[in-house]
Short mmCIF file of C-alpha atoms in Angstrom, two decimals:
data_model
loop_
_atom_site.label_atom_id
_atom_site.label_comp_id
_atom_site.label_asym_id
_atom_site.label_seq_id
_atom_site.Cartn_x
_atom_site.Cartn_y
_atom_site.Cartn_z
CA MET A 1 -12.04 0.61 -16.58
CA MET A 2 -15.47 2.08 -16.46
CA ASP A 3 -17.21 0.25 -13.75
CA ARG A 4 -14.05 0.83 -12.13
CA MET A 5 -14.50 4.47 -12.96
CA ALA A 6 -18.22 4.45 -12.17
CA ALA A 7 -17.60 2.90 -8.89
CA GLY A 8 -15.40 5.41 -7.17
CA ARG A 9 -18.00 7.98 -9.05
CA ARG A 10 -20.61 6.58 -6.81
CA ILE A 11 -18.44 6.23 -3.20
CA GLY A 12 -17.31 9.79 -4.09
CA TRP A 13 -20.77 10.58 -3.57
CA LEU A 14 -20.72 8.82 0.05
CA TRP A 15 -17.91 10.03 1.25
CA THR A 16 -18.69 13.23 1.10
CA GLY A 17 -22.08 12.73 2.11
CA ILE A 18 -20.11 11.61 4.86
CA LEU A 19 -18.47 13.82 5.48
CA VAL A 20 -21.49 16.51 4.80
CA ILE A 21 -22.90 14.88 7.42
CA ILE A 22 -20.20 14.73 10.37
CA PHE A 23 -19.94 18.48 9.25
CA ALA A 24 -22.23 19.44 10.53
CA ALA A 25 -22.45 17.89 13.12
CA GLY A 26 -19.36 19.64 14.38
CA GLY A 27 -20.79 23.12 13.40
CA PHE A 28 -23.58 21.74 16.23
CA ALA A 29 -21.61 21.15 18.49
CA TYR A 30 -19.62 24.43 18.13
CA LEU A 31 -22.91 26.77 18.27
CA ARG A 32 -23.25 24.99 21.49
CA GLN A 33 -19.37 25.87 22.61
CA LEU A 34 -20.21 29.21 21.68
CA GLN A 35 -23.22 29.44 23.82
CA GLU A 36 -21.83 28.01 26.42
CA GLY A 37 -18.19 28.47 26.72
CA LEU A 38 -15.31 26.65 25.58
CA GLY A 39 -16.61 24.72 29.58
CA ILE A 40 -18.14 21.99 27.85
CA THR A 41 -14.73 20.70 26.87
CA GLY A 42 -12.40 18.43 29.16
CA MET A 43 -10.40 21.17 29.21
CA ASN A 44 -10.21 22.95 32.16
CA GLN A 45 -7.27 24.92 34.67
CA ASP A 46 -4.85 22.21 34.89
CA ILE A 47 -4.60 21.13 31.82
CA SER A 48 -5.55 24.25 29.58
CA TRP A 49 -4.58 22.16 25.90
CA GLY A 50 -6.37 19.41 24.51
CA LEU A 51 -7.92 17.86 21.63
CA TYR A 52 -8.04 20.58 18.97
CA ILE A 53 -4.27 22.28 19.93
CA ALA A 54 -3.00 18.60 19.62
CA GLN A 55 -4.93 18.27 15.72
CA PHE A 56 -3.78 21.91 15.54
CA THR A 57 0.22 20.24 16.06
CA PHE A 58 -0.57 17.21 13.94
CA LEU A 59 -1.98 19.11 10.94
CA VAL A 60 0.86 21.73 10.83
CA GLY A 61 2.80 18.89 10.64
CA ILE A 62 1.29 16.89 7.86
CA ALA A 63 0.61 20.20 5.66
CA ALA A 64 4.67 21.17 6.15
CA SER A 65 5.73 17.48 4.56
CA ALA A 66 4.81 18.53 1.39
CA VAL A 67 7.98 19.57 1.18
CA MET A 68 8.94 15.98 0.89
CA LEU A 69 8.05 16.40 -2.76
CA ILE A 70 8.97 19.36 -3.35
CA LEU A 71 12.45 19.35 -2.94
CA PRO A 72 13.36 16.19 -5.49
CA TYR A 73 11.06 17.07 -8.03
CA TYR A 74 12.58 20.84 -8.54
CA LEU A 75 15.51 20.18 -6.37
CA HIS A 76 17.23 17.26 -7.99
CA ASP A 77 14.94 16.97 -11.32
CA TYR A 78 13.18 14.44 -9.30
CA LYS A 79 11.05 13.32 -12.57
CA LEU A 80 9.05 10.76 -10.41
CA PHE A 81 7.46 12.98 -8.22
CA GLY A 82 5.99 15.56 -11.21
CA ARG A 83 3.10 13.17 -10.72
CA ILE A 84 1.71 13.70 -7.67
CA THR A 85 3.35 17.11 -5.87
CA LEU A 86 0.18 18.93 -6.77
CA LEU A 87 -1.27 16.12 -4.36
CA GLY A 88 1.05 17.34 -1.40
CA GLU A 89 0.54 21.22 -2.33
CA PHE A 90 -3.38 20.89 -2.13
CA LEU A 91 -2.98 18.32 1.17
CA ALA A 92 -0.80 21.26 2.50
CA VAL A 93 -3.90 23.31 2.14
CA ALA A 94 -5.78 21.50 3.70
CA ALA A 95 -4.30 20.85 6.68
CA VAL A 96 -2.87 24.42 6.88
CA LEU A 97 -6.73 24.88 7.09
CA MET A 98 -7.29 22.78 9.43
CA SER A 99 -4.81 23.79 11.25
CA VAL A 100 -6.40 27.84 11.36
CA THR A 101 -9.48 26.06 12.06
CA PHE A 102 -8.81 24.47 15.66
CA ILE A 103 -7.04 27.60 16.65
CA ILE A 104 -9.72 29.04 16.42
CA VAL A 105 -11.99 27.09 17.90
CA ASP A 106 -9.92 26.26 20.66
CA LEU A 107 -9.99 30.42 21.52
CA GLY A 108 -13.49 29.74 22.10
CA ARG A 109 -14.98 33.08 20.16
CA PRO A 110 -13.62 33.01 16.83
CA ASP A 111 -12.93 37.51 17.43
CA ARG A 112 -10.62 36.71 19.38
CA ALA A 113 -8.01 35.79 17.02
CA PHE A 114 -8.17 39.03 15.68
CA ASN A 115 -5.83 40.13 19.00
CA VAL A 116 -2.84 38.49 17.55
CA ILE A 117 -3.51 41.13 14.69
CA LEU A 118 -4.28 44.22 16.74
CA HIS A 119 -1.58 43.41 19.27
CA ALA A 120 0.59 42.07 17.03
CA SER A 121 4.52 41.96 18.88
CA PRO A 122 7.28 40.58 17.45
CA THR A 123 8.75 39.05 20.73
CA SER A 124 5.67 36.05 20.53
CA ILE A 125 6.12 32.88 18.35
CA LEU A 126 1.68 33.54 18.09
CA PHE A 127 2.34 36.09 15.53
CA TRP A 128 4.96 34.59 14.27
CA ASP A 129 3.10 31.70 14.08
CA MET A 130 0.22 33.14 12.37
CA VAL A 131 2.67 34.77 9.88
CA VAL A 132 4.10 31.62 8.29
CA LEU A 133 0.79 30.25 8.43
CA THR A 134 -1.05 32.00 6.39
CA GLY A 135 2.35 32.61 3.89
CA TYR A 136 2.99 29.20 3.60
CA LEU A 137 -0.94 28.48 3.05
CA LEU A 138 -1.19 31.31 0.10
CA LEU A 139 1.70 30.02 -1.37
CA ASN A 140 0.31 26.72 -1.80
CA LEU A 141 -2.62 27.64 -2.49
CA VAL A 142 -0.87 30.48 -5.27
CA ILE A 143 1.55 27.56 -7.25
CA GLY A 144 -0.99 24.47 -6.59
CA TRP A 145 -3.87 26.36 -8.49
CA SER A 146 -1.43 28.59 -11.66
CA VAL A 147 0.54 24.88 -12.08
CA LEU A 148 -3.54 22.66 -12.22
CA GLU A 149 -4.44 25.84 -14.13
CA SER A 150 -0.95 25.45 -17.03
CA GLU A 151 -1.72 21.34 -17.03
CA ARG A 152 -5.08 21.98 -18.06
CA LYS A 153 -4.48 24.54 -20.84
CA GLY A 154 -1.16 21.84 -21.57
CA VAL A 155 0.83 24.54 -21.56
CA PRO A 156 3.96 25.54 -18.65
CA PRO A 157 3.50 27.19 -15.63
CA PRO A 158 4.65 30.61 -15.36
CA GLY A 159 7.92 32.08 -15.39
CA TRP A 160 6.84 33.86 -12.34
CA VAL A 161 5.42 30.31 -9.84
CA LYS A 162 9.57 28.96 -9.55
CA PRO A 163 10.77 31.43 -7.34
CA LEU A 164 8.07 30.94 -5.82
CA ILE A 165 8.11 27.27 -5.47
CA TYR A 166 11.60 27.64 -4.46
CA LEU A 167 9.97 30.45 -1.26
CA SER A 168 7.67 27.39 -0.27
CA ILE A 169 11.00 24.70 0.62
CA PRO A 170 12.28 26.96 3.71
CA TRP A 171 8.29 28.13 4.34
CA ALA A 172 7.80 24.78 4.67
CA VAL A 173 10.04 24.04 7.37
CA SER A 174 9.57 27.19 9.44
CA ILE A 175 5.83 26.34 9.70
CA HIS A 176 7.10 23.76 12.22
CA THR A 177 9.49 24.66 13.90
CA VAL A 178 7.54 28.21 14.80
CA THR A 179 5.17 26.25 16.24
CA ALA A 180 7.76 23.20 18.16
CA PHE A 181 8.81 27.21 19.55
CA ILE A 182 5.32 27.86 21.15
CA TYR A 183 6.54 25.16 23.52
CA ALA A 184 10.22 24.23 23.25
CA GLY A 185 9.63 28.16 24.83
CA LEU A 186 7.91 27.62 28.17
CA PRO A 187 10.51 27.37 30.55
CA GLY A 188 7.48 26.50 33.11
CA ARG A 189 6.64 22.80 31.34
CA GLY A 190 9.71 20.95 31.20
CA PHE A 191 8.72 18.19 28.91
CA TRP A 192 8.35 20.55 26.13
CA LEU A 193 11.46 22.68 27.01
CA THR A 194 14.45 20.72 24.76
CA ALA A 195 16.02 21.99 21.85
CA ILE A 196 15.01 18.90 19.75
CA MET A 197 11.74 20.01 19.68
CA ALA A 198 11.93 21.49 16.63
CA PRO A 199 13.65 18.73 14.74
CA ARG A 200 11.66 16.00 16.55
CA PHE A 201 8.29 17.99 15.12
CA LEU A 202 10.66 17.29 11.87
CA ALA A 203 10.66 14.26 11.37
CA SER A 204 7.54 12.70 12.83
CA ALA A 205 6.40 15.42 9.67
CA PHE A 206 8.27 13.94 7.04
CA ALA A 207 7.23 10.51 8.45
CA SER A 208 3.31 11.04 9.13
CA GLY A 209 2.35 13.62 6.21
CA PRO A 210 3.72 11.24 2.81
CA ALA A 211 1.97 8.06 4.71
CA LEU A 212 -0.69 10.02 4.26
CA LEU A 213 0.26 10.46 0.65
CA VAL A 214 0.56 7.16 -0.14
CA LEU A 215 -2.22 6.40 1.11
CA VAL A 216 -4.42 8.60 -1.18
CA CYS A 217 -2.51 7.83 -4.46
CA LEU A 218 -3.52 4.19 -3.65
CA VAL A 219 -7.32 5.01 -2.63
CA LEU A 220 -7.43 7.68 -6.23
CA ARG A 221 -5.50 4.04 -8.02
CA ARG A 222 -8.57 2.57 -7.27
CA TYR A 223 -11.55 4.56 -7.57
CA THR A 224 -10.38 6.89 -10.54
CA ALA A 225 -8.31 6.96 -13.63
CA PHE A 226 -5.45 9.09 -11.80
CA ASP A 227 -2.30 6.65 -11.37
CA ALA A 228 0.46 7.17 -9.40
CA GLY A 229 2.66 4.37 -10.49
CA ARG A 230 4.56 1.83 -8.33
CA GLU A 231 8.50 3.83 -8.37
CA PRO A 232 6.78 7.19 -6.66
CA LEU A 233 5.12 5.18 -3.65
CA GLN A 234 8.78 3.39 -3.40
CA THR A 235 10.11 6.72 -2.46
CA LEU A 236 7.79 7.57 -1.05
CA GLY A 237 8.36 4.48 1.58
CA LYS A 238 11.53 5.25 2.39
CA ILE A 239 11.88 8.65 2.52
CA ILE A 240 9.23 7.34 5.58
CA ALA A 241 10.99 5.01 6.75
CA TYR A 242 14.22 7.28 7.29
CA ALA A 243 12.19 10.03 8.56
CA LEU A 244 9.60 7.12 11.44
CA ALA A 245 13.91 6.08 11.96
CA ALA A 246 15.00 10.43 13.00
CA SER A 247 11.70 11.07 15.03
CA ILE A 248 11.49 8.27 17.03
CA PHE A 249 15.65 8.26 17.40
CA PHE A 250 14.72 11.37 18.50
CA VAL A 251 11.90 10.39 21.15
CA LEU A 252 14.44 7.88 22.36
CA MET A 253 17.16 10.26 23.28
CA GLU A 254 14.52 12.22 25.17
CA VAL A 255 13.77 8.91 27.00
CA PHE A 256 16.82 9.00 27.66
CA THR A 257 18.06 12.35 29.13
CA ALA A 258 15.03 12.47 30.78
CA PHE A 259 15.76 8.65 33.09
CA TYR A 260 19.63 8.98 32.55
CA SER A 261 19.79 12.38 34.44
CA GLY A 262 17.88 11.01 37.74
CA ILE A 263 15.75 14.40 37.51
CA PRO A 264 11.82 13.45 38.99
CA SER A 265 10.63 16.70 36.86
CA LEU A 266 11.71 14.88 33.22
CA ALA A 267 11.25 11.53 34.42
CA ASP A 268 7.33 12.15 35.18
CA HIS A 269 6.08 13.29 31.86
CA PHE A 270 7.54 9.40 30.34
CA GLU A 271 5.86 7.72 33.34
CA TYR A 272 2.59 9.10 33.31
CA MET A 273 2.96 8.38 29.82
CA PHE A 274 4.05 5.01 29.37
CA HIS A 275 3.47 3.76 32.98
CA GLY A 276 0.82 5.95 34.76
CA LEU A 277 1.43 8.11 37.85
CA GLU A 278 0.25 7.85 41.04
CA GLY A 279 -2.29 5.95 39.55
CA HIS A 280 -2.83 8.44 37.18
CA GLY A 281 -2.63 6.63 33.43
CA PRO A 282 -4.79 7.51 30.90
CA LEU A 283 -2.21 8.17 28.43
CA VAL A 284 -0.69 4.57 28.62
CA PRO A 285 -2.48 2.23 26.22
CA TRP A 286 -2.55 4.71 24.12
CA MET A 287 1.08 5.11 23.45
CA TRP A 288 2.25 1.66 23.91
CA THR A 289 0.06 1.27 20.68
CA SER A 290 2.12 4.52 19.30
CA ALA A 291 5.06 3.04 20.31
CA VAL A 292 4.01 -0.60 19.11
CA LEU A 293 2.49 0.39 15.57
CA ALA A 294 6.01 3.04 14.74
CA VAL A 295 8.32 -0.35 15.99
CA ALA A 296 6.42 -2.27 13.26
CA ALA A 297 6.11 -0.04 10.59
CA LEU A 298 9.11 0.83 10.53
CA ALA A 299 9.82 -3.05 10.39
CA VAL A 300 7.93 -3.25 7.48
CA LEU A 301 9.60 0.15 5.51
CA LEU A 302 13.17 -0.91 6.61
CA VAL A 303 11.86 -4.23 4.64
CA PRO A 304 12.36 -3.94 0.68
CA SER A 305 10.04 -7.57 -0.28
CA LEU A 306 7.49 -6.11 2.23
CA ARG A 307 7.90 -2.18 1.64
CA ARG A 308 7.40 -3.09 -2.59
CA ASN A 309 4.28 -5.21 -1.48
CA GLU A 310 1.88 -2.92 -1.70
CA ALA A 311 -0.97 -3.95 0.82
CA TRP A 312 2.17 -4.19 3.79
CA LEU A 313 3.08 -0.38 2.52
CA ALA A 314 -0.87 0.49 3.33
CA ALA A 315 -1.02 -1.57 6.23
CA ALA A 316 2.23 0.79 8.03
CA CYS A 317 1.81 4.10 5.86
CA ALA A 318 -1.37 3.38 7.93
CA ALA A 319 0.01 2.80 10.67
CA VAL A 320 2.45 5.38 10.96
CA PHE A 321 -0.26 7.88 10.90
CA VAL A 322 -2.10 6.70 13.50
CA SER A 323 1.21 6.18 15.76
CA LEU A 324 2.10 9.83 15.20
CA TRP A 325 -0.95 11.66 15.65
CA ILE A 326 -1.06 9.65 19.14
CA GLU A 327 2.52 10.90 19.79
CA LYS A 328 2.29 14.22 18.53
CA GLY A 329 -1.12 14.67 19.69
CA LEU A 330 -2.67 14.31 22.62
CA GLY A 331 1.33 12.57 24.38
CA LEU A 332 2.39 16.12 23.56
CA ILE A 333 -0.59 18.35 24.42
CA VAL A 334 -1.00 16.54 27.92
CA THR A 335 1.59 15.59 29.14
CA GLY A 336 2.86 18.54 29.56
CA PHE A 337 1.23 19.49 31.47
CA VAL A 338 0.96 17.16 33.68
CA PRO A 339 2.72 17.04 36.22
CA SER A 340 2.24 20.47 36.64
CA PRO A 341 5.34 22.55 37.16
CA THR A 342 4.14 22.54 41.24
CA GLY A 343 3.49 18.73 40.83
CA GLU A 344 0.25 18.11 40.81
CA ILE A 345 -1.58 15.49 38.28
CA GLY A 346 -4.41 17.30 36.36
CA THR A 347 -7.40 14.78 34.32
CA TYR A 348 -8.07 15.96 30.59
CA VAL A 349 -10.78 13.73 28.64
CA PRO A 350 -12.51 14.91 26.02
CA THR A 351 -16.36 15.57 26.23
CA VAL A 352 -18.95 14.61 23.71
CA PRO A 353 -18.79 17.90 22.00
CA GLU A 354 -15.26 18.53 22.47
CA ILE A 355 -14.96 15.24 20.03
CA ALA A 356 -17.78 16.27 17.84
CA ILE A 357 -16.48 19.34 16.85
CA THR A 358 -13.00 18.29 16.44
CA LEU A 359 -14.44 15.73 13.94
CA GLY A 360 -16.41 18.32 12.12
CA VAL A 361 -13.09 20.13 11.99
CA TRP A 362 -11.56 17.35 10.10
CA ALA A 363 -15.00 16.92 7.73
CA GLY A 364 -14.19 20.03 6.77
CA GLY A 365 -10.19 19.73 5.19
CA LEU A 366 -11.01 16.76 4.67
CA LEU A 367 -14.23 18.38 2.22
CA VAL A 368 -12.09 20.67 0.63
CA LEU A 369 -8.81 18.71 0.47
CA THR A 370 -11.71 16.07 -1.73
CA LEU A 371 -12.71 19.15 -4.11
CA LEU A 372 -9.68 19.81 -4.72
CA TYR A 373 -8.68 16.47 -5.75
CA ARG A 374 -11.41 16.15 -7.97
CA LEU A 375 -9.97 19.15 -9.66
CA PHE A 376 -6.57 17.32 -9.88
CA THR A 377 -8.18 13.59 -11.04
CA ALA A 378 -10.45 15.33 -13.85
CA VAL A 379 -7.63 17.92 -15.28
CA LYS A 380 -5.45 14.63 -15.42
CA ALA A 381 -7.43 12.79 -17.29
CA GLN A 382 -7.83 15.68 -19.78
CA MET A 383 -4.09 14.80 -20.30
CA GLU A 384 -3.81 12.00 -20.56
CA PRO A 385 -5.53 11.57 -24.06
CA ARG A 386 -3.63 15.19 -25.56
CA ALA A 387 0.09 12.73 -23.74
CA LEU A 388 -0.84 9.36 -26.11
CA ARG A 389 -1.49 12.14 -28.82
CA ALA A 390 1.60 13.63 -29.40
CA ALA A 391 3.29 10.73 -28.08
CA ALA A 392 2.01 9.26 -31.44
CA LYS A 393 2.58 12.17 -33.63
CA GLY A 394 6.45 11.89 -32.26
CA ALA A 395 6.30 8.23 -33.56
CA GLY A 396 5.13 9.33 -36.37
CA GLU A 397 1.37 7.24 -36.67
CA PRO A 398 -1.44 9.98 -38.26
#
């Protein structure tokens, strides 16, 4: 145990050092973007949203997925999730911070973000997205910190936290629904103009977020004294399987509607993604990779004997995460612009500075998450001896 914890500390510092270097490199690239403008990115007049907005969309889903722990634990009294709900809360905090940062980075100049407040309008989806994201960040910060502080002191959480926890459940659904409305509310973009955009977003969120959480729990078990237990991870595996199945089903519905209707403006987007259109097919290998990973992961998660094997479970969760990062990231964003409403086929390739900034934002978010998880594991390490003493006392031991 001590050897494992010592190795965990070494790897933890190495991990932190790598993140700091990537974060610094991203910061330098962002300074260059501030000086030279968004022209250093691959975005252009035809495709004005790219890697930044793709990360924003995906990460809002990761944030919303915390509800898949909170809802069973607090509404259905599923006690096994009691050890990991805080992991979900803190994951939501880091994911929202990254989402908001990607929006600011995409604006080119950070001061432009104030326009959402200075020119606030109830008819603006972006305004409501800012409201729900800010509120969700505050909710998870307050809830997570209050519960962790109570656990550290060995007392129940204060009574006022419970209503906030219940409020965070519909709030989690709202953040990804409003984000979906940003796309589904654009009448000129046929690929996004679908009533099931919000359900698609939620289904993919409830698969990708828990998948990341399973991987985090396995890493924490290997390198720290914290063990989430096998049963909670198995339950998360089942949740991921059903959510992933729903996500695949929704995509297939979109494909059927596009091709069976015979409307070229709908079918062209899917042809661009999976086959290429008029010689343009930069997303084709990515989208097929995403599709294969999703189907393979679903097959593993649906077979109990494979799901119970944690090596297979980890591989399936990694496949789910990568698959949905592609499908809901650049696959969704770039395809919405290609072809354009006038039939033009634009090109978009992320540039090196753009990738560096993106990695820098991810590194910053992961640094925050690492700090929060270190606090979490430290408190849990304090609690274990206390719980053992209480159990021994209850058993009548001196």
